[in-house]
JSON list of C-alpha atoms and ligand atoms in Angstrom, two decimals:
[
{"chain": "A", "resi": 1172, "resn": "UNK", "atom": "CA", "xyz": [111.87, 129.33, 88.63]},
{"chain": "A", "resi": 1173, "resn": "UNK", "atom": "CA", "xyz": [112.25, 125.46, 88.71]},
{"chain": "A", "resi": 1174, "resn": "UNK", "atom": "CA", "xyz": [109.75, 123.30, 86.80]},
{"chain": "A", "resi": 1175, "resn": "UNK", "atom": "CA", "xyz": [109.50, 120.47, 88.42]},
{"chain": "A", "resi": 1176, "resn": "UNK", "atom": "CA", "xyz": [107.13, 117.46, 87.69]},
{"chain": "A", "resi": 1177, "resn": "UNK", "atom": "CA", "xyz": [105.21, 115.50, 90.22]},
{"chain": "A", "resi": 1178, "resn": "UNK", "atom": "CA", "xyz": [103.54, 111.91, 89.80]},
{"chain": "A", "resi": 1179, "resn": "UNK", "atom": "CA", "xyz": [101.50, 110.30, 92.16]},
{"chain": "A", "resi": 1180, "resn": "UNK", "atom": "CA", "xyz": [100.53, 106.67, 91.23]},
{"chain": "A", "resi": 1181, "resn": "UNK", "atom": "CA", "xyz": [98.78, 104.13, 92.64]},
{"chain": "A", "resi": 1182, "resn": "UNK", "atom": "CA", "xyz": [101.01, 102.94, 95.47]},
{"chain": "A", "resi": 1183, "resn": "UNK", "atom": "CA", "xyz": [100.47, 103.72, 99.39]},
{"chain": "A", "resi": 1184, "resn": "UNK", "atom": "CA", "xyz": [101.28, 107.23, 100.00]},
{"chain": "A", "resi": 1185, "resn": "UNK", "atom": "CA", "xyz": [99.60, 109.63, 98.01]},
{"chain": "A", "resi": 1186, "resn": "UNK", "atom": "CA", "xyz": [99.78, 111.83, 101.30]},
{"chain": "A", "resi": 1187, "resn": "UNK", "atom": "CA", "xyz": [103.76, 112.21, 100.10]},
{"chain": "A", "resi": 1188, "resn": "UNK", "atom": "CA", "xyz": [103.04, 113.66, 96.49]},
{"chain": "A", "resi": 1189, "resn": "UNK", "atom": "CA", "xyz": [100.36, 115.81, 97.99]},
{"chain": "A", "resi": 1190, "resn": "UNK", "atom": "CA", "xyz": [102.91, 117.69, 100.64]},
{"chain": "A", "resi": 1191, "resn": "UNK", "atom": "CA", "xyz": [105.48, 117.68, 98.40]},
{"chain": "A", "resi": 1192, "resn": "UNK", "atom": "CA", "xyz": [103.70, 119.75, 95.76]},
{"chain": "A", "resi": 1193, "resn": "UNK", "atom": "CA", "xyz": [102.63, 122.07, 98.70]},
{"chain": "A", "resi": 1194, "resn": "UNK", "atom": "CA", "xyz": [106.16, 122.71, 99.80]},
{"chain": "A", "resi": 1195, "resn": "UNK", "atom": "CA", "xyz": [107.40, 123.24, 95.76]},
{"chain": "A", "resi": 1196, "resn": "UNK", "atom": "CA", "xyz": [104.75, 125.56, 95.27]},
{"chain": "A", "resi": 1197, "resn": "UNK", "atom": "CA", "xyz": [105.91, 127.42, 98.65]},
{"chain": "A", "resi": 1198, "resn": "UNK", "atom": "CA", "xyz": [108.97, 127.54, 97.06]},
{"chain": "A", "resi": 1199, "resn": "UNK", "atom": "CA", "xyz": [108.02, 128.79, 94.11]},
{"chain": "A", "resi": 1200, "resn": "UNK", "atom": "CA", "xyz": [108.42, 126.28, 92.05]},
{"chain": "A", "resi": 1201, "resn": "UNK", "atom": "CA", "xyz": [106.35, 125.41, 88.25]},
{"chain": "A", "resi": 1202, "resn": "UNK", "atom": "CA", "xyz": [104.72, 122.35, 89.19]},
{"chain": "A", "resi": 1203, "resn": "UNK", "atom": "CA", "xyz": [102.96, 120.10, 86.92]},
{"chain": "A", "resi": 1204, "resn": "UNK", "atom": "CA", "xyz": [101.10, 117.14, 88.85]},
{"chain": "A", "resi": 1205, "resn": "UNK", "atom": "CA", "xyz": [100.03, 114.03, 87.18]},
{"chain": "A", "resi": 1206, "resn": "UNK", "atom": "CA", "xyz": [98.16, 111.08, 88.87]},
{"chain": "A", "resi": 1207, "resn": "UNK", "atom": "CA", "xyz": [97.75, 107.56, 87.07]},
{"chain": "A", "resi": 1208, "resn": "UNK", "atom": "CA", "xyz": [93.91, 105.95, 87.23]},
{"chain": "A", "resi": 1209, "resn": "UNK", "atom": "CA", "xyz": [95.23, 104.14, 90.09]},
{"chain": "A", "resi": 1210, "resn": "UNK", "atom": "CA", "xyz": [96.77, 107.33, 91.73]},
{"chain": "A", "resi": 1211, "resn": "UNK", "atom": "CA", "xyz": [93.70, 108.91, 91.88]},
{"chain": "A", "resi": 1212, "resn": "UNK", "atom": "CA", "xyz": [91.96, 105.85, 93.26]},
{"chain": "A", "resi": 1213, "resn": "UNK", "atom": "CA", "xyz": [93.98, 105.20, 95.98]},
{"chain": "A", "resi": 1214, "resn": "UNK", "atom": "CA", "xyz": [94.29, 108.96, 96.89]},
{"chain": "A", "resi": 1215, "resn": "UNK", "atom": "CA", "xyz": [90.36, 109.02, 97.08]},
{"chain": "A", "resi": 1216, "resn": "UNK", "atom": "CA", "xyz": [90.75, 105.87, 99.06]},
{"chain": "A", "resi": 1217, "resn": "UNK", "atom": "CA", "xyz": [93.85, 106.96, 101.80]},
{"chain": "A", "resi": 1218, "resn": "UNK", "atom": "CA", "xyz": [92.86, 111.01, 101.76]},
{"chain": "A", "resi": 1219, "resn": "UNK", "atom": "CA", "xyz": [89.12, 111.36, 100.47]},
{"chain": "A", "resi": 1220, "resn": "UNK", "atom": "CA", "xyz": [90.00, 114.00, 97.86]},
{"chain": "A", "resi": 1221, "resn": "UNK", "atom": "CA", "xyz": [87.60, 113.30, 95.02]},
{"chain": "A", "resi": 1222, "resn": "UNK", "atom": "CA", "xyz": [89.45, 114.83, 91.68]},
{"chain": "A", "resi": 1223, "resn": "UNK", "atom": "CA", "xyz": [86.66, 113.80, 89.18]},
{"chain": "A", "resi": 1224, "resn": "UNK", "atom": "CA", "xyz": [85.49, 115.22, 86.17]},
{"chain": "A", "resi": 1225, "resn": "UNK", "atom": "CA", "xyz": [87.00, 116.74, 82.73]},
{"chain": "A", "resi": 1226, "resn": "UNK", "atom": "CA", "xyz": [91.01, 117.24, 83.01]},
{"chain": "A", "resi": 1227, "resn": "UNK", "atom": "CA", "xyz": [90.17, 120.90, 83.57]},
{"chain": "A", "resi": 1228, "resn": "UNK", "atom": "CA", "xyz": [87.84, 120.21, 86.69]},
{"chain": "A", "resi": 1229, "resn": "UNK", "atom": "CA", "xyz": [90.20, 118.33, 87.82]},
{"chain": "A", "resi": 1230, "resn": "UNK", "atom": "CA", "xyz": [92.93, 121.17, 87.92]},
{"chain": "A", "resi": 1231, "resn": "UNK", "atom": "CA", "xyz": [90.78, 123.37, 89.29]},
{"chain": "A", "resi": 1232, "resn": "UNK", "atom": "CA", "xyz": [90.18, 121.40, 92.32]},
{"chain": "A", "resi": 1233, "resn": "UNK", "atom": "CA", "xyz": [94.35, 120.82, 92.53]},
{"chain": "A", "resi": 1234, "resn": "UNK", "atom": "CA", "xyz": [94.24, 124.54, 91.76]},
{"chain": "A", "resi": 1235, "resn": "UNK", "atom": "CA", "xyz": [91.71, 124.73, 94.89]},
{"chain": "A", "resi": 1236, "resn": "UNK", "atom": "CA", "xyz": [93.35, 121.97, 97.41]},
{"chain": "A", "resi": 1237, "resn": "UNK", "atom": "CA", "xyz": [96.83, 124.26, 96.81]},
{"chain": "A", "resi": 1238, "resn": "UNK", "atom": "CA", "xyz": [95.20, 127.64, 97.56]},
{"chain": "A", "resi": 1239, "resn": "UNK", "atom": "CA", "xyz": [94.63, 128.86, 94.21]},
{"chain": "A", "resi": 1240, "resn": "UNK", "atom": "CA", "xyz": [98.58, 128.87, 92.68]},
{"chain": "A", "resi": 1241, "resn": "UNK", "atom": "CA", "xyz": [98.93, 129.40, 89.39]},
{"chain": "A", "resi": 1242, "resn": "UNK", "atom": "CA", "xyz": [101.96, 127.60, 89.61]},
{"chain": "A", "resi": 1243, "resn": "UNK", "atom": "CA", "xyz": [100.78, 124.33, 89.44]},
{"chain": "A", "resi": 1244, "resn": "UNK", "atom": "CA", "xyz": [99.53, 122.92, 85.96]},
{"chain": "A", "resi": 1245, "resn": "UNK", "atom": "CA", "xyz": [97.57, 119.47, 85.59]},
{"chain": "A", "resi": 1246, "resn": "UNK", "atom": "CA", "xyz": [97.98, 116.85, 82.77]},
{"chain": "A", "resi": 1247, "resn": "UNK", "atom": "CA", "xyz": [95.71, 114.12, 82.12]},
{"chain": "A", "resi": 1248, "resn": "UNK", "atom": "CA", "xyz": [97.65, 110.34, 82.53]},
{"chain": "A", "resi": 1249, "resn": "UNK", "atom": "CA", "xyz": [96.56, 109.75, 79.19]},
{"chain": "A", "resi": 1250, "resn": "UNK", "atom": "CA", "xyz": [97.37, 113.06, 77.52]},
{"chain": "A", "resi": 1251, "resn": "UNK", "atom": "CA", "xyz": [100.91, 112.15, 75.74]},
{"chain": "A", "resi": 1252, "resn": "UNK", "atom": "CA", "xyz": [100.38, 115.00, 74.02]},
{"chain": "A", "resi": 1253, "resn": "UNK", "atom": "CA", "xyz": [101.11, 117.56, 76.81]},
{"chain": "A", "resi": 1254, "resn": "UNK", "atom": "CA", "xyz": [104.78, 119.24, 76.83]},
{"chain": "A", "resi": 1255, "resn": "UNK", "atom": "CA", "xyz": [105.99, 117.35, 79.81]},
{"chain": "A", "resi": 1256, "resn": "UNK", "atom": "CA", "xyz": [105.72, 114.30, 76.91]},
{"chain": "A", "resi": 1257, "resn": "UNK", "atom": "CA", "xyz": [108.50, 116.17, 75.12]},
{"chain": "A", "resi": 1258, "resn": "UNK", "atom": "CA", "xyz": [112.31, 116.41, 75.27]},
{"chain": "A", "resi": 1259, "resn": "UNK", "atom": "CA", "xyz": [112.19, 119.98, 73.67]},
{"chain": "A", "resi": 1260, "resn": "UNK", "atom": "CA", "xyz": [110.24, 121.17, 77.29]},
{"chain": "A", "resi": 1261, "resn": "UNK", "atom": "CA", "xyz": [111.49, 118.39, 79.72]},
{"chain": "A", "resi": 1262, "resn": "UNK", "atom": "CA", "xyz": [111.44, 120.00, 82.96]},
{"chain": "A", "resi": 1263, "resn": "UNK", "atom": "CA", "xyz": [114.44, 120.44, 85.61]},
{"chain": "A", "resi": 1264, "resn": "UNK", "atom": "CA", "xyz": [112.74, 117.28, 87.61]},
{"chain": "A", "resi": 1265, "resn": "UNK", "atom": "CA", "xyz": [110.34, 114.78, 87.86]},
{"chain": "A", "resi": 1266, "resn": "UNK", "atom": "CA", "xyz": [109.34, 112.88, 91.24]},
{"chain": "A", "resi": 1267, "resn": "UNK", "atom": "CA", "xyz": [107.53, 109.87, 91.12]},
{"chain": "A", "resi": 1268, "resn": "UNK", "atom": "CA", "xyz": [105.69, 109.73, 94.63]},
{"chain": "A", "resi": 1269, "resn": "UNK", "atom": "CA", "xyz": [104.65, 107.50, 95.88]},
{"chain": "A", "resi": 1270, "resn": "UNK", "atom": "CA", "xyz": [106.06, 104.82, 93.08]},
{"chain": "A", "resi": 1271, "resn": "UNK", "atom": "CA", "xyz": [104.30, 102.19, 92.45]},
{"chain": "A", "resi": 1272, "resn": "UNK", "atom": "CA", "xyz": [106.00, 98.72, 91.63]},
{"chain": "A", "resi": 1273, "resn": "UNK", "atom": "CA", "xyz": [103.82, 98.81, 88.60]},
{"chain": "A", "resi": 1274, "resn": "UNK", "atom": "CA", "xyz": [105.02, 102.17, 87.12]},
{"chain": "A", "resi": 1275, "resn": "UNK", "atom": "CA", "xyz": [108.62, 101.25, 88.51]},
{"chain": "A", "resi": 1276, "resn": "UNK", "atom": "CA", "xyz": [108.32, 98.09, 86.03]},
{"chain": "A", "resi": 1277, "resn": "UNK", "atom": "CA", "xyz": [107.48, 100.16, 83.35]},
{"chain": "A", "resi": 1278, "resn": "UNK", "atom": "CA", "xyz": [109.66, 102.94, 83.50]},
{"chain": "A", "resi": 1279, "resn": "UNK", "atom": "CA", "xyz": [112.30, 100.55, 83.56]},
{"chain": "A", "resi": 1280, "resn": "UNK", "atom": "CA", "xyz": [111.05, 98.64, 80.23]},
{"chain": "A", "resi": 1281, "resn": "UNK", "atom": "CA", "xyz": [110.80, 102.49, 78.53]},
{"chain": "A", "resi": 1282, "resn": "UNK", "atom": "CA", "xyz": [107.12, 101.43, 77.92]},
{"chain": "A", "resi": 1283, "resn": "UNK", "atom": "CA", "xyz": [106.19, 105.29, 78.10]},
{"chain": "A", "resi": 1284, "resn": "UNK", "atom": "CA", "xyz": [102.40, 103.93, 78.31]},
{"chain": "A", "resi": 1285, "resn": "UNK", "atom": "CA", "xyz": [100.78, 106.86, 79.82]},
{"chain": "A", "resi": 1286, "resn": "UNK", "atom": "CA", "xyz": [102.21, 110.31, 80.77]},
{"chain": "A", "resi": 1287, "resn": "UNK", "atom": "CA", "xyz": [103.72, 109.66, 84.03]},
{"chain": "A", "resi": 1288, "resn": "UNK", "atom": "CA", "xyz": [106.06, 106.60, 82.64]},
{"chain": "A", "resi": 1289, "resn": "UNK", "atom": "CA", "xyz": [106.58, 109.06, 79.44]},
{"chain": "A", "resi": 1290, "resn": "UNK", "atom": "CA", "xyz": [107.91, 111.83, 81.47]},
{"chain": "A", "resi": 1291, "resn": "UNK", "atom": "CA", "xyz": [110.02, 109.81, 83.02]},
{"chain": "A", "resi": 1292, "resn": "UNK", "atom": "CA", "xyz": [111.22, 108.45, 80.23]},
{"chain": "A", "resi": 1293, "resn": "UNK", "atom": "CA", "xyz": [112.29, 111.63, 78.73]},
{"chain": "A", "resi": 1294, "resn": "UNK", "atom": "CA", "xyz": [113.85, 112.56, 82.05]},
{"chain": "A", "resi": 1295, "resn": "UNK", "atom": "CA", "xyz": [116.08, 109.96, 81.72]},
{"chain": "A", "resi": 1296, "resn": "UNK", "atom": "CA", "xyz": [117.21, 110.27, 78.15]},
{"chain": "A", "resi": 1297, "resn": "UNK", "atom": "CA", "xyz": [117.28, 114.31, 78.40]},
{"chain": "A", "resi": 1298, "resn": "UNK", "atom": "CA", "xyz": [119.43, 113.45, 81.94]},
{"chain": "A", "resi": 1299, "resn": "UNK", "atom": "CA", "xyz": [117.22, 115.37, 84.19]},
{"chain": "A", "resi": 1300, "resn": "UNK", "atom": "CA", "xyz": [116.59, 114.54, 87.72]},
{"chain": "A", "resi": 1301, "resn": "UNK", "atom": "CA", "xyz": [114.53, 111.53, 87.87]},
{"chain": "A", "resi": 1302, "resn": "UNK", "atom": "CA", "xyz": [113.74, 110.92, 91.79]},
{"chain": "A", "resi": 1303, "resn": "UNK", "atom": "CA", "xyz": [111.45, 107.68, 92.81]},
{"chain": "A", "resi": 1304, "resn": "UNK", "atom": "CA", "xyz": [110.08, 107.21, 95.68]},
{"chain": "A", "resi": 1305, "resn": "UNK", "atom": "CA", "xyz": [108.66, 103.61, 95.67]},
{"chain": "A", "resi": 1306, "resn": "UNK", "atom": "CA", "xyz": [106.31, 101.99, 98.37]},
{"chain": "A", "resi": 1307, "resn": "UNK", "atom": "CA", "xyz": [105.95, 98.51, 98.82]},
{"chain": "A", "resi": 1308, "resn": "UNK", "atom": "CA", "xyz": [106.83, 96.13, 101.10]},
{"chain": "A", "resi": 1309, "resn": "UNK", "atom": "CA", "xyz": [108.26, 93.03, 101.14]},
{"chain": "A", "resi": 1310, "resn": "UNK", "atom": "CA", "xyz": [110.06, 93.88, 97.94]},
{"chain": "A", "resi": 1311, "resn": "UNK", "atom": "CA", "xyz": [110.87, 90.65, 95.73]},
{"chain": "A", "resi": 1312, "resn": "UNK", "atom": "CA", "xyz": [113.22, 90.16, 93.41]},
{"chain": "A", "resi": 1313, "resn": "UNK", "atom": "CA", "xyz": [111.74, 91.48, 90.16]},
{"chain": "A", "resi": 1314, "resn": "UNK", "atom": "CA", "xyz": [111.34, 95.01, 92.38]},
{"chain": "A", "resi": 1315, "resn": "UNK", "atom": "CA", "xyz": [114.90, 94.77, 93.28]},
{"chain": "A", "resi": 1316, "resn": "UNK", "atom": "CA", "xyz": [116.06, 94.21, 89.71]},
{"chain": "A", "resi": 1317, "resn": "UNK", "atom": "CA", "xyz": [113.93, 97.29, 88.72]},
{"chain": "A", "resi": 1318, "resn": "UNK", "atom": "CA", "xyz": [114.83, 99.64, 91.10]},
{"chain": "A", "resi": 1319, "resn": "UNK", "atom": "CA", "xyz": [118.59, 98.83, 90.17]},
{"chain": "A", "resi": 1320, "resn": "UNK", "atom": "CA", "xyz": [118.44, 99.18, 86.48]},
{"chain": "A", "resi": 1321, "resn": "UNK", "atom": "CA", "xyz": [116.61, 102.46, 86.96]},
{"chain": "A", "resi": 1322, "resn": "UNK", "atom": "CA", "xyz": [119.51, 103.80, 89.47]},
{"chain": "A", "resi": 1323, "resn": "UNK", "atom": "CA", "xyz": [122.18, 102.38, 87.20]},
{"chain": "A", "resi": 1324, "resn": "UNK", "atom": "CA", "xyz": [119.60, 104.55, 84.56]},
{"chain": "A", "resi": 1325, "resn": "UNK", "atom": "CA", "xyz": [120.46, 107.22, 86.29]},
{"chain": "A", "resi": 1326, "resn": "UNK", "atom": "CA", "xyz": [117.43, 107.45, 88.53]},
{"chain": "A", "resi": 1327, "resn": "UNK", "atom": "CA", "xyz": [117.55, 108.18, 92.12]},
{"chain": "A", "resi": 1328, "resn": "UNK", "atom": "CA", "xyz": [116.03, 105.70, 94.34]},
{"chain": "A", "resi": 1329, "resn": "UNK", "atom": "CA", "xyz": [114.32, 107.55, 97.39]},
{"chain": "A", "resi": 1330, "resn": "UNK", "atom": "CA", "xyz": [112.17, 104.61, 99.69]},
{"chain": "A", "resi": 1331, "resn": "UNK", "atom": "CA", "xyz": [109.47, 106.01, 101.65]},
{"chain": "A", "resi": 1332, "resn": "UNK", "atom": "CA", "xyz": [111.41, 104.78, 104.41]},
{"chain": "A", "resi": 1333, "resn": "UNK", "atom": "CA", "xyz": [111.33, 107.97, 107.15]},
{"chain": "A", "resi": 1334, "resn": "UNK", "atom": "CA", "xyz": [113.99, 107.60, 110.09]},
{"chain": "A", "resi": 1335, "resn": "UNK", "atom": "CA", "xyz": [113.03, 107.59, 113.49]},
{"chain": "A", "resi": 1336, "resn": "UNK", "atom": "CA", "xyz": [116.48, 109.57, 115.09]},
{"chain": "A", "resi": 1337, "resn": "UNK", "atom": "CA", "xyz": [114.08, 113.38, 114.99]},
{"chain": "A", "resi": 1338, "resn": "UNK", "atom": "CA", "xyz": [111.73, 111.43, 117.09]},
{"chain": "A", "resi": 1339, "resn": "UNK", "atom": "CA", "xyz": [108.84, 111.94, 115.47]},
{"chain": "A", "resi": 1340, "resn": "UNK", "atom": "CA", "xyz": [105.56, 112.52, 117.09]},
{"chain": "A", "resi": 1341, "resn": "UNK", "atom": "CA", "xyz": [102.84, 112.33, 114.53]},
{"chain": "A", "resi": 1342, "resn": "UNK", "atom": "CA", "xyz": [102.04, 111.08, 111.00]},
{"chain": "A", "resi": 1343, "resn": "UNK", "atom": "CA", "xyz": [103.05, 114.46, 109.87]},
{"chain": "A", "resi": 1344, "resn": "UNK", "atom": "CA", "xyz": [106.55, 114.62, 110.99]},
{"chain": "A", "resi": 1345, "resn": "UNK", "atom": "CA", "xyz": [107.10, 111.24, 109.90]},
{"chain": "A", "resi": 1346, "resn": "UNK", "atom": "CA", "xyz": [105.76, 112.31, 105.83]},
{"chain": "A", "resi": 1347, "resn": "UNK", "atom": "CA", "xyz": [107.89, 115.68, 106.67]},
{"chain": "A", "resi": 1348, "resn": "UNK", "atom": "CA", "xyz": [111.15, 113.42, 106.99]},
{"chain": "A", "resi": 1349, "resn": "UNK", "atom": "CA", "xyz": [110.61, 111.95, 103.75]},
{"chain": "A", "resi": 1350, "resn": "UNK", "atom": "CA", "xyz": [109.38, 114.99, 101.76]},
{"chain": "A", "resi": 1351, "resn": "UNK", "atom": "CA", "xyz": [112.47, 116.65, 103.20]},
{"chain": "A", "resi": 1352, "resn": "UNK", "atom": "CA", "xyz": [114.65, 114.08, 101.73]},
{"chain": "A", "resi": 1353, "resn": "UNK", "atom": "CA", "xyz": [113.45, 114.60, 98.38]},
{"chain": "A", "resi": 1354, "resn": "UNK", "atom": "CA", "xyz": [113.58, 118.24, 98.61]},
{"chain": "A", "resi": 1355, "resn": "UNK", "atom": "CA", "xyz": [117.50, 117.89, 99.75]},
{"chain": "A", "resi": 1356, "resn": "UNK", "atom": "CA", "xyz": [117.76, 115.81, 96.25]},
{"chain": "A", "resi": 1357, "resn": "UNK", "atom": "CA", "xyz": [116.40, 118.74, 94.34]},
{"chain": "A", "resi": 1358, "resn": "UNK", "atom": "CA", "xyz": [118.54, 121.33, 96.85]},
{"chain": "A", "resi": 1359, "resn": "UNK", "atom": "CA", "xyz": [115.58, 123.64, 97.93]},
{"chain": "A", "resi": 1360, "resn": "UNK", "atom": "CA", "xyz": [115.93, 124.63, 101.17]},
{"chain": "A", "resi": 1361, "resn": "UNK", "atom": "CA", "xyz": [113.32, 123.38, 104.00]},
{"chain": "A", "resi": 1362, "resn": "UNK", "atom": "CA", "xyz": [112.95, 122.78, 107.72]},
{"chain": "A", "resi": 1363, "resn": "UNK", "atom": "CA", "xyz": [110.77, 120.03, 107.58]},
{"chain": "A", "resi": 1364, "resn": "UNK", "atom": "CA", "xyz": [113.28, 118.32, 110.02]},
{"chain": "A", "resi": 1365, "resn": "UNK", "atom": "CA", "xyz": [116.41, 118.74, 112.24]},
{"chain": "A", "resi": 1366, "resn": "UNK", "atom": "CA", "xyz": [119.43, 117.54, 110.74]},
{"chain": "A", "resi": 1367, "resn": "UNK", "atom": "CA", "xyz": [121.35, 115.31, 112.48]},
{"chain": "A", "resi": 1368, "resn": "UNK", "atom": "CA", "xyz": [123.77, 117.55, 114.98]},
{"chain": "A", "resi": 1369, "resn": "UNK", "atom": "CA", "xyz": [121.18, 120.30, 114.79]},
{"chain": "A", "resi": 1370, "resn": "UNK", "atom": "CA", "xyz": [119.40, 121.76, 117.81]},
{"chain": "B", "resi": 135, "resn": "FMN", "atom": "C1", "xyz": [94.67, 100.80, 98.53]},
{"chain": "B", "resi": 135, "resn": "FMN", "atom": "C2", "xyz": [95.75, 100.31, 97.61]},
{"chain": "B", "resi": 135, "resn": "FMN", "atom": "C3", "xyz": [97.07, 100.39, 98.02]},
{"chain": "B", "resi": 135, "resn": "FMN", "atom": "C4", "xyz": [98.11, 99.97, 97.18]},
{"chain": "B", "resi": 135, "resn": "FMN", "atom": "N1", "xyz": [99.40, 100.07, 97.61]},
{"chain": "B", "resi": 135, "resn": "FMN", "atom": "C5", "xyz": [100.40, 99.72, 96.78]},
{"chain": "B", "resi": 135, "resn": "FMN", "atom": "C6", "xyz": [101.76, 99.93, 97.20]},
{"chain": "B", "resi": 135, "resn": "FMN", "atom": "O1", "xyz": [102.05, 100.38, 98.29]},
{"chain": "B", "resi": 135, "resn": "FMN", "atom": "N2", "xyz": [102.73, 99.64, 96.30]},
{"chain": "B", "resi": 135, "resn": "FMN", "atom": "C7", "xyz": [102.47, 99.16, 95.03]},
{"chain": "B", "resi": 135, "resn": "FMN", "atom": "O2", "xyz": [103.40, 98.95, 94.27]},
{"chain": "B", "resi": 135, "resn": "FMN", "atom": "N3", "xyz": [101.19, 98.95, 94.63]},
{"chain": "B", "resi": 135, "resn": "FMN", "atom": "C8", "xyz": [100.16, 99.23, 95.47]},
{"chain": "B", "resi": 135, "resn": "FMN", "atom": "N4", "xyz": [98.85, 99.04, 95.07]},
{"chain": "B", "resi": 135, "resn": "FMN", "atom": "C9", "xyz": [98.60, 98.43, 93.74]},
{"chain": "B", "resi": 135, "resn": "FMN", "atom": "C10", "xyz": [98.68, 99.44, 92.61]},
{"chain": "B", "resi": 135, "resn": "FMN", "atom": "O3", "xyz": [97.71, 100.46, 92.78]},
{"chain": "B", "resi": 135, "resn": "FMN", "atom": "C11", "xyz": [98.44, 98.71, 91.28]},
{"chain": "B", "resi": 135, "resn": "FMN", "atom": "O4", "xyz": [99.50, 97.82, 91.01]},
{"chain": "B", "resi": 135, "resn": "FMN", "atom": "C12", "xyz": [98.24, 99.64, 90.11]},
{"chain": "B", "resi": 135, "resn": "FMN", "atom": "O5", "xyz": [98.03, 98.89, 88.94]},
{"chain": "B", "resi": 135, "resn": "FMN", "atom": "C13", "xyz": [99.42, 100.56, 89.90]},
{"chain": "B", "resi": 135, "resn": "FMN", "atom": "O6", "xyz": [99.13, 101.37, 88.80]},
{"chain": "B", "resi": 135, "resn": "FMN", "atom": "P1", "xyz": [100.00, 102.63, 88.41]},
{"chain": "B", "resi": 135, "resn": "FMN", "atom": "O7", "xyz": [101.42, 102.20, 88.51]},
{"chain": "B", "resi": 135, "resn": "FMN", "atom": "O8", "xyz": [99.60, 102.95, 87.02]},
{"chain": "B", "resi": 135, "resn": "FMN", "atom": "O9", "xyz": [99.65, 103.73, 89.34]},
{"chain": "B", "resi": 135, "resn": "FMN", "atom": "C14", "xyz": [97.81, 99.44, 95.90]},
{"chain": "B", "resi": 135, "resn": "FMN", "atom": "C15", "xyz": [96.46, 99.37, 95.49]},
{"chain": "B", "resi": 135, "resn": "FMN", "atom": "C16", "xyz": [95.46, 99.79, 96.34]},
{"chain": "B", "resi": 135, "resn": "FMN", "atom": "C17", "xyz": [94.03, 99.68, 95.88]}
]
């Protein structure tokens, strides 16, 4: 069973993180889901899910949202005492979606400030799969230089950028594409899309 460890921060997107856990649970997949302060506001904001209260409330309403799985786990962004915080249980991946330019920053200073730039951190130096999926736009250049030093790193650099050849028809196809792509970076299998030549 993969482990796999998803971060939603406080970029545009949260919708991303939230299918993507669905479809790693569906596959089952371990999933432990983190969310920075900002992550939760802006999914609140873009989605209206309210995860409030102690860390535990909060995983039971992940717990809920999901359909009950027992599969996914929930650590506090402030908690760098969980196991994801530790080399000896890093997990087989860790997606960062959406990535904010903030967290981006940090990860690529090592800060390790809260959990979700931790974890990353010790996906890097235990050479796990590190995928980012960062959201802004215009980029400048301190953005650019970030997002190189963490590929150079070793990370992989996954835009929310979804194509348009499937000819999407709704929001949902268009969060599909890129959920699909990270899914082909961590080879589980999906149809979230035709390929290219397909059908
Ligand atoms: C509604 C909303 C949308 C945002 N969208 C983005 C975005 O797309 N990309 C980004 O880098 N920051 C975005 N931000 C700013 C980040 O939330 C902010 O920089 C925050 O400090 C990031 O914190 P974190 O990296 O700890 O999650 C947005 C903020 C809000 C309130």
């Amino acid at each position: 069973m993969k482990q796999i460890v998803v971060a939603i921060t406080g970029a545009s997107g949260s919708i991303y993180g939230l299918r993507l856990v669905e479809e790693l649970l569906k596959s089952q997949c371990r999933v432990a889901l983190l969310l920075t302060r900002s992550g939760l506001e802006v999914l609140r904001y873009e989605t209206g899910l309210e995860w409030e209260g102690s860390t535990s409330a909060r995983k039971q309403l992940m717990r809920d949202y999901f359909g009950g799985s027992h599969r996914l786990d929930h650590y506090d962004a402030d908690d760098l005492f969980a196991p994801v915080a530790s080399g000896s249980s890093a997990p087989d991946a860790m997606v960062v979606v959406p990535c904010s330019m903030g967290t981006a920053g940090r990860i690529a200073a090592g800060i390790g400030s809260n959990l979700v730039e931790r974890a990353a951190d010790v996906a890097l130096k235990e050479r796990r799969e590190l995928i980012l999926v960062p959201r802004e736009s215009p980029f400048n250049p301190i953005h650019l230089e970030n997002l190189l030093k963490l590929s150079r790193a070793g990370a992989h650099i996954l835009p929310a950028m979804p194509g348009f050849y499937h000819r999407p028809k709704t929001i949902d196809d268009l969060v599909d594409f890129v959920v699909g792509k990270i899914l082909d970076s961590l080879q589980i299998k999906h149809s979230l899309f035709q390929r290219w030549g397909e059908g």
